[in-house]
Every structure is written in structure tokens, then in C-alpha cells.
CSV table of N, CA, C and O in Angstrom, one decimal:
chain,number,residue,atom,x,y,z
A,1,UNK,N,-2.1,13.4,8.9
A,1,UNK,CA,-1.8,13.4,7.5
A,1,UNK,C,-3.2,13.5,6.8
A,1,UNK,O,-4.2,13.0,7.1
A,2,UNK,N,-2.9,14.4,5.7
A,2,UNK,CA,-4.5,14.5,5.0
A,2,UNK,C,-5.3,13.2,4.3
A,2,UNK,O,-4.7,12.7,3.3
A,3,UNK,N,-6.3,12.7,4.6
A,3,UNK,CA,-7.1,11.8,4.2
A,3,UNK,C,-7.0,11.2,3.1
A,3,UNK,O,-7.1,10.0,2.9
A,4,UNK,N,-6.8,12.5,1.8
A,4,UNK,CA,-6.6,12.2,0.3
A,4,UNK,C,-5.8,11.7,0.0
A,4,UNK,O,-5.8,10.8,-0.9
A,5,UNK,N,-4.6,12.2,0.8
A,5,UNK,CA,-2.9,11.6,0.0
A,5,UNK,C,-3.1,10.2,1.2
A,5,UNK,O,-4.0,9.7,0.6
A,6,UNK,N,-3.0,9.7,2.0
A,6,UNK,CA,-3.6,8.5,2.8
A,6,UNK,C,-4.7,7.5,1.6
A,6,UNK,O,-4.5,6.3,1.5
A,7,UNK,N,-5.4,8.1,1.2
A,7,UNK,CA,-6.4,6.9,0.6
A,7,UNK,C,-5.4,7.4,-1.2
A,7,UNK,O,-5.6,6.6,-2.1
A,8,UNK,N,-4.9,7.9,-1.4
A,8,UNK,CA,-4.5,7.5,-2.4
A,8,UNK,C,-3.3,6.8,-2.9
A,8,UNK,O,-2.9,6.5,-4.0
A,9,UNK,N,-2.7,6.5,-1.3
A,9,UNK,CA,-1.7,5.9,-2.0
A,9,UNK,C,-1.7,4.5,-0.7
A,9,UNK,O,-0.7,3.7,-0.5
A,10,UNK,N,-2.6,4.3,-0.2
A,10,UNK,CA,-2.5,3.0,0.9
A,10,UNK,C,-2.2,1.5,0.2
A,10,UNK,O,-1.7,0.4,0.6
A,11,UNK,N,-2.7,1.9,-1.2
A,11,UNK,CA,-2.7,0.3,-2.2
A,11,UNK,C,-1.8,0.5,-2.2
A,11,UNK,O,-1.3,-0.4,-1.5
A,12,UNK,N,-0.6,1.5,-2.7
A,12,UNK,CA,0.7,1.1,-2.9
A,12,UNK,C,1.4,0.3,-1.9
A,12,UNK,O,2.0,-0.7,-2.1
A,13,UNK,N,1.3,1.1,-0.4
A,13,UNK,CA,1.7,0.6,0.7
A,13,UNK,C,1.6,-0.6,1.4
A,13,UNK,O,2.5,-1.1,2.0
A,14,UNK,N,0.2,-1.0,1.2
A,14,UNK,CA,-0.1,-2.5,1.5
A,14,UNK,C,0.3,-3.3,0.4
A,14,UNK,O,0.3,-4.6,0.4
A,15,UNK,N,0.6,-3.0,-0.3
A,15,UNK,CA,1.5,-4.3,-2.0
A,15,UNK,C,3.0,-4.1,-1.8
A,15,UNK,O,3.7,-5.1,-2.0
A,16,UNK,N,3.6,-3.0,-1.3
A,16,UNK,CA,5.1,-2.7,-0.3
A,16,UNK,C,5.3,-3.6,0.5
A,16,UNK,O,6.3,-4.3,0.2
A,17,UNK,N,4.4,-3.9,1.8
A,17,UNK,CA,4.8,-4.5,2.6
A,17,UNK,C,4.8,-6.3,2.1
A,17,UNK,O,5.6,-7.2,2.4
A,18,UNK,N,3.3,-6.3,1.1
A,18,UNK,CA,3.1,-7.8,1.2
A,18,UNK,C,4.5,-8.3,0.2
A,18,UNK,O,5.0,-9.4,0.3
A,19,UNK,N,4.8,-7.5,-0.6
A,19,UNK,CA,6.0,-7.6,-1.8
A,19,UNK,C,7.1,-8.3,-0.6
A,19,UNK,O,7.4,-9.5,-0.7
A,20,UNK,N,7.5,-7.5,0.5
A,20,UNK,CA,8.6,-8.4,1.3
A,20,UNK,C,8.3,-9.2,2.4
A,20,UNK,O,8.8,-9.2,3.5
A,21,UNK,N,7.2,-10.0,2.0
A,21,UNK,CA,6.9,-10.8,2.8
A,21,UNK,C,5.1,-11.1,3.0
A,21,UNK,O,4.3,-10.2,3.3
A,22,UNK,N,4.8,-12.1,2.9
A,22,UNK,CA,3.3,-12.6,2.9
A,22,UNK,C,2.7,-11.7,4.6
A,22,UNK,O,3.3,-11.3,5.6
A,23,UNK,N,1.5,-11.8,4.4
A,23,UNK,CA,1.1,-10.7,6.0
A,23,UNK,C,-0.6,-11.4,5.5
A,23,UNK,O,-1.4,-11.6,4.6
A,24,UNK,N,-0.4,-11.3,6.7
A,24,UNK,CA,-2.0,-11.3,7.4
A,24,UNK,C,-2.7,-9.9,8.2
A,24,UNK,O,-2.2,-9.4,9.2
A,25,UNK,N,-3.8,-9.4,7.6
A,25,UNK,CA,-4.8,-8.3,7.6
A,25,UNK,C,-3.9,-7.9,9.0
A,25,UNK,O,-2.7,-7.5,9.0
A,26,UNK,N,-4.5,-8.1,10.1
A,26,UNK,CA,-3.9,-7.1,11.1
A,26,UNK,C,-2.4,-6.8,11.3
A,26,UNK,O,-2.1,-5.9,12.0
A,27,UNK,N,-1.6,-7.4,10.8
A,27,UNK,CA,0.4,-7.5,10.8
A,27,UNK,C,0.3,-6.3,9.8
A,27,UNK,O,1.0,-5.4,10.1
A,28,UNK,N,-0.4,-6.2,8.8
A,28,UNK,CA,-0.5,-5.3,8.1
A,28,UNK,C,-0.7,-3.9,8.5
A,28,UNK,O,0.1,-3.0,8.3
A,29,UNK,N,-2.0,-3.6,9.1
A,29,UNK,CA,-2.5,-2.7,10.1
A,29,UNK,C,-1.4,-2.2,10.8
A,29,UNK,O,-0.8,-1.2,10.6
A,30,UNK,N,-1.3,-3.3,11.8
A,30,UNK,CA,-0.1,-2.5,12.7
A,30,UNK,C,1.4,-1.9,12.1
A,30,UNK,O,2.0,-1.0,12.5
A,31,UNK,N,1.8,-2.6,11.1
A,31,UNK,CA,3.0,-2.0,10.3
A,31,UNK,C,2.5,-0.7,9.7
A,31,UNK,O,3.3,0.3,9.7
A,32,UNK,N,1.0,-0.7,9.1
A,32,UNK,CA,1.0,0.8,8.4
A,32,UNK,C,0.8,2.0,9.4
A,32,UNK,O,1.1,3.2,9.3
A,33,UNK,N,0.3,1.4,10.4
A,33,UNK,CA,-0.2,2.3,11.7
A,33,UNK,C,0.8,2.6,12.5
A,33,UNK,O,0.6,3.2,13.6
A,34,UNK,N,2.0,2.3,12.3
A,34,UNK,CA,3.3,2.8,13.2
A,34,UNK,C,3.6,4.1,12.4
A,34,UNK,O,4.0,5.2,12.7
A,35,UNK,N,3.2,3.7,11.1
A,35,UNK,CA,3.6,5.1,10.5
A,35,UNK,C,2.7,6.2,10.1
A,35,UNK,O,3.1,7.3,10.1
A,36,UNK,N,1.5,5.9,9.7
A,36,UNK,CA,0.4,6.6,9.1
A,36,UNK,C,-0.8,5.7,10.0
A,36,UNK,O,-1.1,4.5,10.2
A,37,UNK,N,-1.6,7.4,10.6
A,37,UNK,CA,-2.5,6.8,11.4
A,37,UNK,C,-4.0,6.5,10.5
A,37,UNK,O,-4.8,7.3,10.0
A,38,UNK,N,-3.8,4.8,10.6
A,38,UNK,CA,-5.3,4.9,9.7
A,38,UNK,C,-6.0,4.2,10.9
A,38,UNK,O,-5.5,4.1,12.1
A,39,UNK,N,-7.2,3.7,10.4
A,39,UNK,CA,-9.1,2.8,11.4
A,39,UNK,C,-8.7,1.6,10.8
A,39,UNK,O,-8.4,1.5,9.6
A,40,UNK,N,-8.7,0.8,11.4
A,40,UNK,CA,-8.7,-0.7,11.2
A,40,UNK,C,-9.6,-1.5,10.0
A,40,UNK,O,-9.4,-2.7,9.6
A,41,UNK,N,-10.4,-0.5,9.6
A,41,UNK,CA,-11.0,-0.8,8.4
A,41,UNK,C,-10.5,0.0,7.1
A,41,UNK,O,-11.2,-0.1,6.1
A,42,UNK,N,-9.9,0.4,7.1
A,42,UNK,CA,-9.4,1.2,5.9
A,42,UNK,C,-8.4,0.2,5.2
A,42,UNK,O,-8.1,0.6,4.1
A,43,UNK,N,-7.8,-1.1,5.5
A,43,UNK,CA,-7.0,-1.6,4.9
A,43,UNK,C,-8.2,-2.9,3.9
A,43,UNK,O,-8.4,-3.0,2.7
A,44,UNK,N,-8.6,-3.8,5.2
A,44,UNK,CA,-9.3,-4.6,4.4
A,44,UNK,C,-10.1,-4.2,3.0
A,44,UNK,O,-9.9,-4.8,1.9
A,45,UNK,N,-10.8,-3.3,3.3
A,45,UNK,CA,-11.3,-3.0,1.4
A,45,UNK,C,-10.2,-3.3,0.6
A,45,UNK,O,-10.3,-4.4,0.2
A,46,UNK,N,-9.1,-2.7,0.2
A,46,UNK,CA,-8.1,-2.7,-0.2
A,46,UNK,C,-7.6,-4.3,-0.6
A,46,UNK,O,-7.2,-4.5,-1.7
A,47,UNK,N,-7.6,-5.3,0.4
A,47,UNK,CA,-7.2,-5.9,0.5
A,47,UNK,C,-8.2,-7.2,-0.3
A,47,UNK,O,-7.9,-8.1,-1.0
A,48,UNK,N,-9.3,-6.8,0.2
A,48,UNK,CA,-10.3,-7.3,-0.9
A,48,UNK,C,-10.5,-7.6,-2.4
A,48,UNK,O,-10.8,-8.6,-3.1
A,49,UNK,N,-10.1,-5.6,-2.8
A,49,UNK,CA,-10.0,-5.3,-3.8
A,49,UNK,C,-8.8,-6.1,-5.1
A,49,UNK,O,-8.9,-6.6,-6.2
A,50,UNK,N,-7.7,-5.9,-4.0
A,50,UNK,CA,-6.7,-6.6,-4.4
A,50,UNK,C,-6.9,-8.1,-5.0
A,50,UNK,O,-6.7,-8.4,-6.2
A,51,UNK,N,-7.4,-8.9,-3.8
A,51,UNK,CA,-7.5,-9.8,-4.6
A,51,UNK,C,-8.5,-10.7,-5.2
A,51,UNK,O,-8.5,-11.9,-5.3
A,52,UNK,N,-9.9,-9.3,-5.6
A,52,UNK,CA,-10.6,-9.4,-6.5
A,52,UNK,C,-9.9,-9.5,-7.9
A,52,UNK,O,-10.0,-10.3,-8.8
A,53,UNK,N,-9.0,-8.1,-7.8
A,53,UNK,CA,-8.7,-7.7,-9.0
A,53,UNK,C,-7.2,-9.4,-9.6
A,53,UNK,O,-6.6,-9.6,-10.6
A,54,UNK,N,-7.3,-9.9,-8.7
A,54,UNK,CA,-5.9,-10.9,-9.0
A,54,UNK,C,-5.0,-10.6,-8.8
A,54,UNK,O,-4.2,-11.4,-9.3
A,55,UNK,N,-4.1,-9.3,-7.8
A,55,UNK,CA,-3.2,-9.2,-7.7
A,55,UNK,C,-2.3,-9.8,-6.3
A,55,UNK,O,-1.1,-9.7,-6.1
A,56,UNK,N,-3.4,-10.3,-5.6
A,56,UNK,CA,-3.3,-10.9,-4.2
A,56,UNK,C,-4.2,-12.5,-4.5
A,56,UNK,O,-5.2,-12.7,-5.1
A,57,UNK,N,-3.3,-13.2,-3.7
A,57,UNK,CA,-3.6,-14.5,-3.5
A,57,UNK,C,-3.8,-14.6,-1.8
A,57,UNK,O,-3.2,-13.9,-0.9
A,58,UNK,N,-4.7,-15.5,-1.7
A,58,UNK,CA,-4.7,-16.1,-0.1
A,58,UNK,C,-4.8,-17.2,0.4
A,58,UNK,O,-5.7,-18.0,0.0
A,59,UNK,N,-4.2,-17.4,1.1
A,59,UNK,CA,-4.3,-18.8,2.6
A,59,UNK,C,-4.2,-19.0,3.8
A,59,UNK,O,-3.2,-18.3,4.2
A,60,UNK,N,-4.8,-19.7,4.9
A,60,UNK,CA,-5.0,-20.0,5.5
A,60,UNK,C,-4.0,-20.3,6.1
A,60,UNK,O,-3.6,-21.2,5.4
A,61,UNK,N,-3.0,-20.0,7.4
A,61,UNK,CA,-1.8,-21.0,8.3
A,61,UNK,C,-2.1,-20.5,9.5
A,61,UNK,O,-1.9,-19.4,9.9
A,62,UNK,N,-2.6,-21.9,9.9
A,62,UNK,CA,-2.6,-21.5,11.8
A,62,UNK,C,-1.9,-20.8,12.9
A,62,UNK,O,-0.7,-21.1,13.3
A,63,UNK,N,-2.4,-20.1,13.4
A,63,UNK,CA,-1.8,-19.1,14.9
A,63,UNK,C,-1.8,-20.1,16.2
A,63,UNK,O,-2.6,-21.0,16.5
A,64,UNK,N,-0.6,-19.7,16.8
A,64,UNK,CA,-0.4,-20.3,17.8
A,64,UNK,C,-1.6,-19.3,19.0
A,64,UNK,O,-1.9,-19.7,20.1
A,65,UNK,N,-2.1,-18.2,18.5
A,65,UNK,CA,-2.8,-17.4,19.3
A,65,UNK,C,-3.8,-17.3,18.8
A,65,UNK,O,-4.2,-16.2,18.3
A,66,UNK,N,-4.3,-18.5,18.8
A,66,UNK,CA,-5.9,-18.7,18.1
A,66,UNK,C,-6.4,-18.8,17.0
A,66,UNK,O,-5.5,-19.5,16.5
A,67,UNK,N,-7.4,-18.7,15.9
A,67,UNK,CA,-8.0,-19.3,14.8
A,67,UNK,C,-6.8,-19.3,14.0
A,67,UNK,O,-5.8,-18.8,14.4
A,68,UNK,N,-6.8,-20.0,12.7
A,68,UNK,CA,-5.6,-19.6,11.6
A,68,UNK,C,-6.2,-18.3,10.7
A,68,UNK,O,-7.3,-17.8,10.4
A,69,UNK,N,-4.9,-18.0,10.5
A,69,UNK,CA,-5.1,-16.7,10.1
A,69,UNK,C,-5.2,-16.7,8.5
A,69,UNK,O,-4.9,-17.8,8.0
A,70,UNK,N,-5.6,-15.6,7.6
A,70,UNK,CA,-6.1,-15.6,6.5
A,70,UNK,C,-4.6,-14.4,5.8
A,70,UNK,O,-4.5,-13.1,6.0
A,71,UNK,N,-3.8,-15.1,5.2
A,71,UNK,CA,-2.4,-14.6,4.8
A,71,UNK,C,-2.7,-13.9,3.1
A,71,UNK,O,-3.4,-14.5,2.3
A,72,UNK,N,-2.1,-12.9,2.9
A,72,UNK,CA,-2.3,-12.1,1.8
A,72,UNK,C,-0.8,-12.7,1.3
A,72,UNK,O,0.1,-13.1,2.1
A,73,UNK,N,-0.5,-12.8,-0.7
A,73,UNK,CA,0.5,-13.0,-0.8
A,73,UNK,C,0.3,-12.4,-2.4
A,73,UNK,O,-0.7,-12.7,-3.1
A,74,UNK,N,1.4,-11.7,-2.8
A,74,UNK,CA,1.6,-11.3,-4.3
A,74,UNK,C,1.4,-12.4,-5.2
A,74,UNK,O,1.6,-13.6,-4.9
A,75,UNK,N,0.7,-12.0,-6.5
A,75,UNK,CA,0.6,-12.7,-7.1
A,75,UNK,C,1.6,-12.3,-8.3
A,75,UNK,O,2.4,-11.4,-8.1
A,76,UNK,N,1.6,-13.0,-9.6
A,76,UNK,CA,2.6,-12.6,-10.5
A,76,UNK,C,1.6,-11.2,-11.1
A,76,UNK,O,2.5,-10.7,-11.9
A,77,UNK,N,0.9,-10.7,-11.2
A,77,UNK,CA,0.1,-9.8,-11.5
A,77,UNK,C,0.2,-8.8,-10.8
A,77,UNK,O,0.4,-7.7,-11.2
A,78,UNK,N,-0.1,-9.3,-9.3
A,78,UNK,CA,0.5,-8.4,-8.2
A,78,UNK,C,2.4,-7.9,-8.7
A,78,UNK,O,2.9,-6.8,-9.0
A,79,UNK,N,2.6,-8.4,-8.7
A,79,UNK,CA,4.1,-7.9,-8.8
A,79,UNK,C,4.0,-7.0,-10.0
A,79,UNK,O,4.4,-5.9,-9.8
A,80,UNK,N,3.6,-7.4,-11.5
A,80,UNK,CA,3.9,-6.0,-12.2
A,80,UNK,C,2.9,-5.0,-12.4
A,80,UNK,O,2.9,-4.2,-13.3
A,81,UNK,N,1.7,-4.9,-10.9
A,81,UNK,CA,0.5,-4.0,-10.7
A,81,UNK,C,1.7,-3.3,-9.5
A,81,UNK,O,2.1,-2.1,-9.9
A,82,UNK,N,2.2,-3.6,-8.5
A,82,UNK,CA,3.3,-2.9,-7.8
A,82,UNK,C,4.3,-2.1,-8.6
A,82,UNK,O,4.6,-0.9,-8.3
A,83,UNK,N,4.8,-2.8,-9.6
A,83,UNK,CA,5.9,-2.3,-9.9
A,83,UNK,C,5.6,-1.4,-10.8
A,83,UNK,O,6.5,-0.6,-11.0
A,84,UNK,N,4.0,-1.2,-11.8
A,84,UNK,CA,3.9,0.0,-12.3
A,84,UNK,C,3.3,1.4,-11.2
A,84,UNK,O,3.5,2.6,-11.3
A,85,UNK,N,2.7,0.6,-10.2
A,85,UNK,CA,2.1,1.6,-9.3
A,85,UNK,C,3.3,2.4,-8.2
A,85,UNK,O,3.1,3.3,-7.4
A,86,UNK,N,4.4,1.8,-8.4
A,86,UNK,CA,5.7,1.7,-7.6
A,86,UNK,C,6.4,2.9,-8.7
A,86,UNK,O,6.9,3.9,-8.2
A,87,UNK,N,6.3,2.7,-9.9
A,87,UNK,CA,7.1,3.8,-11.1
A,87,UNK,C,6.2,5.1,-11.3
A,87,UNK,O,6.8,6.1,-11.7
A,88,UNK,N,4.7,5.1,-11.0
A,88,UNK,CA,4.0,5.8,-11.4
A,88,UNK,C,3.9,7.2,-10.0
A,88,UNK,O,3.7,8.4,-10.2
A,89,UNK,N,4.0,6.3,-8.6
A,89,UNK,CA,4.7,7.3,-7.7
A,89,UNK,C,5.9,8.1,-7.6
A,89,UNK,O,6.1,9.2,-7.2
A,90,UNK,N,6.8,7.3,-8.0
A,90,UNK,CA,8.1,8.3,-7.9
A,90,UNK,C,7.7,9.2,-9.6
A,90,UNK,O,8.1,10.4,-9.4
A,91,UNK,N,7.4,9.2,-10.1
A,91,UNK,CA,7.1,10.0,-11.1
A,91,UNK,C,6.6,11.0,-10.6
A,91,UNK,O,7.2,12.1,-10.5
A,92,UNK,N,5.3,10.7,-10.1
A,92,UNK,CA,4.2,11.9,-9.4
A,92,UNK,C,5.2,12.8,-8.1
A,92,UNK,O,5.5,13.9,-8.3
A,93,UNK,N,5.7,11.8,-6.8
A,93,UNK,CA,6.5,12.2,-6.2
A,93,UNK,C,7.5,13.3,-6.8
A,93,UNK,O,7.3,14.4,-6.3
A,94,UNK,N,8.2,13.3,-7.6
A,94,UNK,CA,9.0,13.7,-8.4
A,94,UNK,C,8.6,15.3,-8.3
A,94,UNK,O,9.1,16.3,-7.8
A,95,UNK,N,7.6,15.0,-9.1
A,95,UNK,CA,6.8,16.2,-9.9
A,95,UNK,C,6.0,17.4,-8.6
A,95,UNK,O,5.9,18.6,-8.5
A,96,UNK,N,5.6,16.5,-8.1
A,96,UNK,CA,4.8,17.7,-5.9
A,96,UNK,C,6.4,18.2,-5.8
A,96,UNK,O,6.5,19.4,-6.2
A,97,UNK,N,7.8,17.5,-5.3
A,97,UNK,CA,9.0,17.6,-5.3
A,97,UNK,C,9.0,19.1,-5.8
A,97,UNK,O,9.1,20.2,-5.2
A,98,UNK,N,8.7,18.8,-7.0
A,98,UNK,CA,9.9,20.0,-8.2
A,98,UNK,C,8.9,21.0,-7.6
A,98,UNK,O,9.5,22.0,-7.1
A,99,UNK,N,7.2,21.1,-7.3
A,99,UNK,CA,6.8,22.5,-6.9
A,99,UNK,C,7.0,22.4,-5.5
A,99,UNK,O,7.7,23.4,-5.3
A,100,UNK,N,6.8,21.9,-4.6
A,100,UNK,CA,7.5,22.5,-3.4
A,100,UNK,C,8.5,23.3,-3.4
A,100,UNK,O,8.6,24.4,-2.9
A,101,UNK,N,9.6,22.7,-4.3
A,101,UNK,CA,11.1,23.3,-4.1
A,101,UNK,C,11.2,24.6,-5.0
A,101,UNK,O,12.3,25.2,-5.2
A,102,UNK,N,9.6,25.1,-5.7
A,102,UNK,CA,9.9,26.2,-6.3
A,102,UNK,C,9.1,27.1,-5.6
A,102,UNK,O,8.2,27.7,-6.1
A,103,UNK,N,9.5,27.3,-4.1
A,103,UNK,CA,8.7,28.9,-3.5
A,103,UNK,C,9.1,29.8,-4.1
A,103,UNK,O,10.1,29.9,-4.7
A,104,UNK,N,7.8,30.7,-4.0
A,104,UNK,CA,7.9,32.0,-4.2
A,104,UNK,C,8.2,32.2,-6.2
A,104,UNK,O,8.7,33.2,-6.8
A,105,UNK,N,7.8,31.2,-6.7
A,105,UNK,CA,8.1,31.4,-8.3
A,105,UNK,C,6.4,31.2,-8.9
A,105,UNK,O,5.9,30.1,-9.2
A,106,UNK,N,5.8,32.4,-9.0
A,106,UNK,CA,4.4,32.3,-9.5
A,106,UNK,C,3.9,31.7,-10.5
A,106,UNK,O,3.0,30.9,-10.4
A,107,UNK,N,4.6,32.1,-11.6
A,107,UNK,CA,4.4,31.2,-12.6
A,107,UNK,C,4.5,29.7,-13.2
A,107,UNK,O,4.0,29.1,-14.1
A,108,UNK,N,5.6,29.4,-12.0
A,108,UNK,CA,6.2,27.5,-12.5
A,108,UNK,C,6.9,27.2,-13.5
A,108,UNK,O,7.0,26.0,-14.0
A,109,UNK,N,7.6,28.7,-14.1
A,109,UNK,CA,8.9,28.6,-15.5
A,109,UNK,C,10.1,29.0,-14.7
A,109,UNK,O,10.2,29.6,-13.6
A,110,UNK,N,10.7,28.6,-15.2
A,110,UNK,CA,12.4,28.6,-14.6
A,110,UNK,C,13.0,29.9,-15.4
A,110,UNK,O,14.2,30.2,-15.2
């Protein structure tokens, strides 16, 4: 998959997953990485960012498979930063949509 559309929309994707359910950095990884191949560091920035900006909260709950883990979780900020970033893709979506489905039309008028 091309790099650009990958780093442009991975915030959405990591605020998707954490929206149905709290995740810790690598649970994260591996859920994005079943589907879109990213580097194990491409999420943390993100994740940082997040909850620099206040849209992510964190804590701490112990692993039965060693240290406790550092858990990402929506904040109420996070939820209406998802939900415009969540409206502002199907829009865009939408719109790539309508020119794919117009081959072969040079101009882009109906």
C-alpha cells in the first residue's frame, strides 16, 4: 500500500481500534499489521501525539507475560476528535469514490 495514504490516515485507525476497546501499543500493531503492513514504530509517534494533544489517556495494568503494560484509552476529546476525523474520511472517501468510478471521463463533468 502506498506510504502517503498509510501515514495519512493511521490516526484514524489507531482511534478505530482504541474507540472499541482500551489497547496497549503492541495489540495495536498487530491488529493494524494484519491488515496494512506497517514498522513497529510507525504507530507509537501517533500514539504519543495523541495523547499529547488530549485525545488519549493512559495506564498502567499488569501482564501476566511480564512488565505491566502501558494501555491507551479515548478520552472525551478523543471521541469528538474520532468522530470528526471519522466524518471527514467518508467525505474524502466519497469524493476518490466518485473519480475512480468516472473512467475514461476527461473533464470530471457529467
Amino acid at each position: 500500500m502506498n506510504a502517503q495514504f498509510k501515514k495519512g490516515v493511521l490516526e484514524l485507525v489507531v482511534m478505530s481500534i482504541i474507540r472499541n476497546g482500551d489497547a496497549y501499543g503492541y495489540a495495536l500493531i498487530k491488529k493494524i499489521s494484519d491488515r496494512i503492513n506497517i514498522s513497529e514504530g510507525t504507530v507509537y509517534p501517533i500514539l504519543r501525539k495523541l495523547v499529547k494533544e488530549g485525545h488519549l489517556s493512559t495506564y498502567f495494568q499488569e501482564s501476566h507475560e511480564g512488565p505491566a503494560r502501558k494501555y491507551y484509552s479515548l478520552t472525551d476529546s478523543g471521541r469528538d476528535q474520532y468522530e470528526r476525523l471519522a466524518s471527514e474520511w467518508e467525505e474524502f472517501a466519497a469524493i476518490v469514490q466518485f473519480f475512480i468510478n468516472k473512467k475514461g471521463d476527461s473533464d470530471g463533468t457529467q
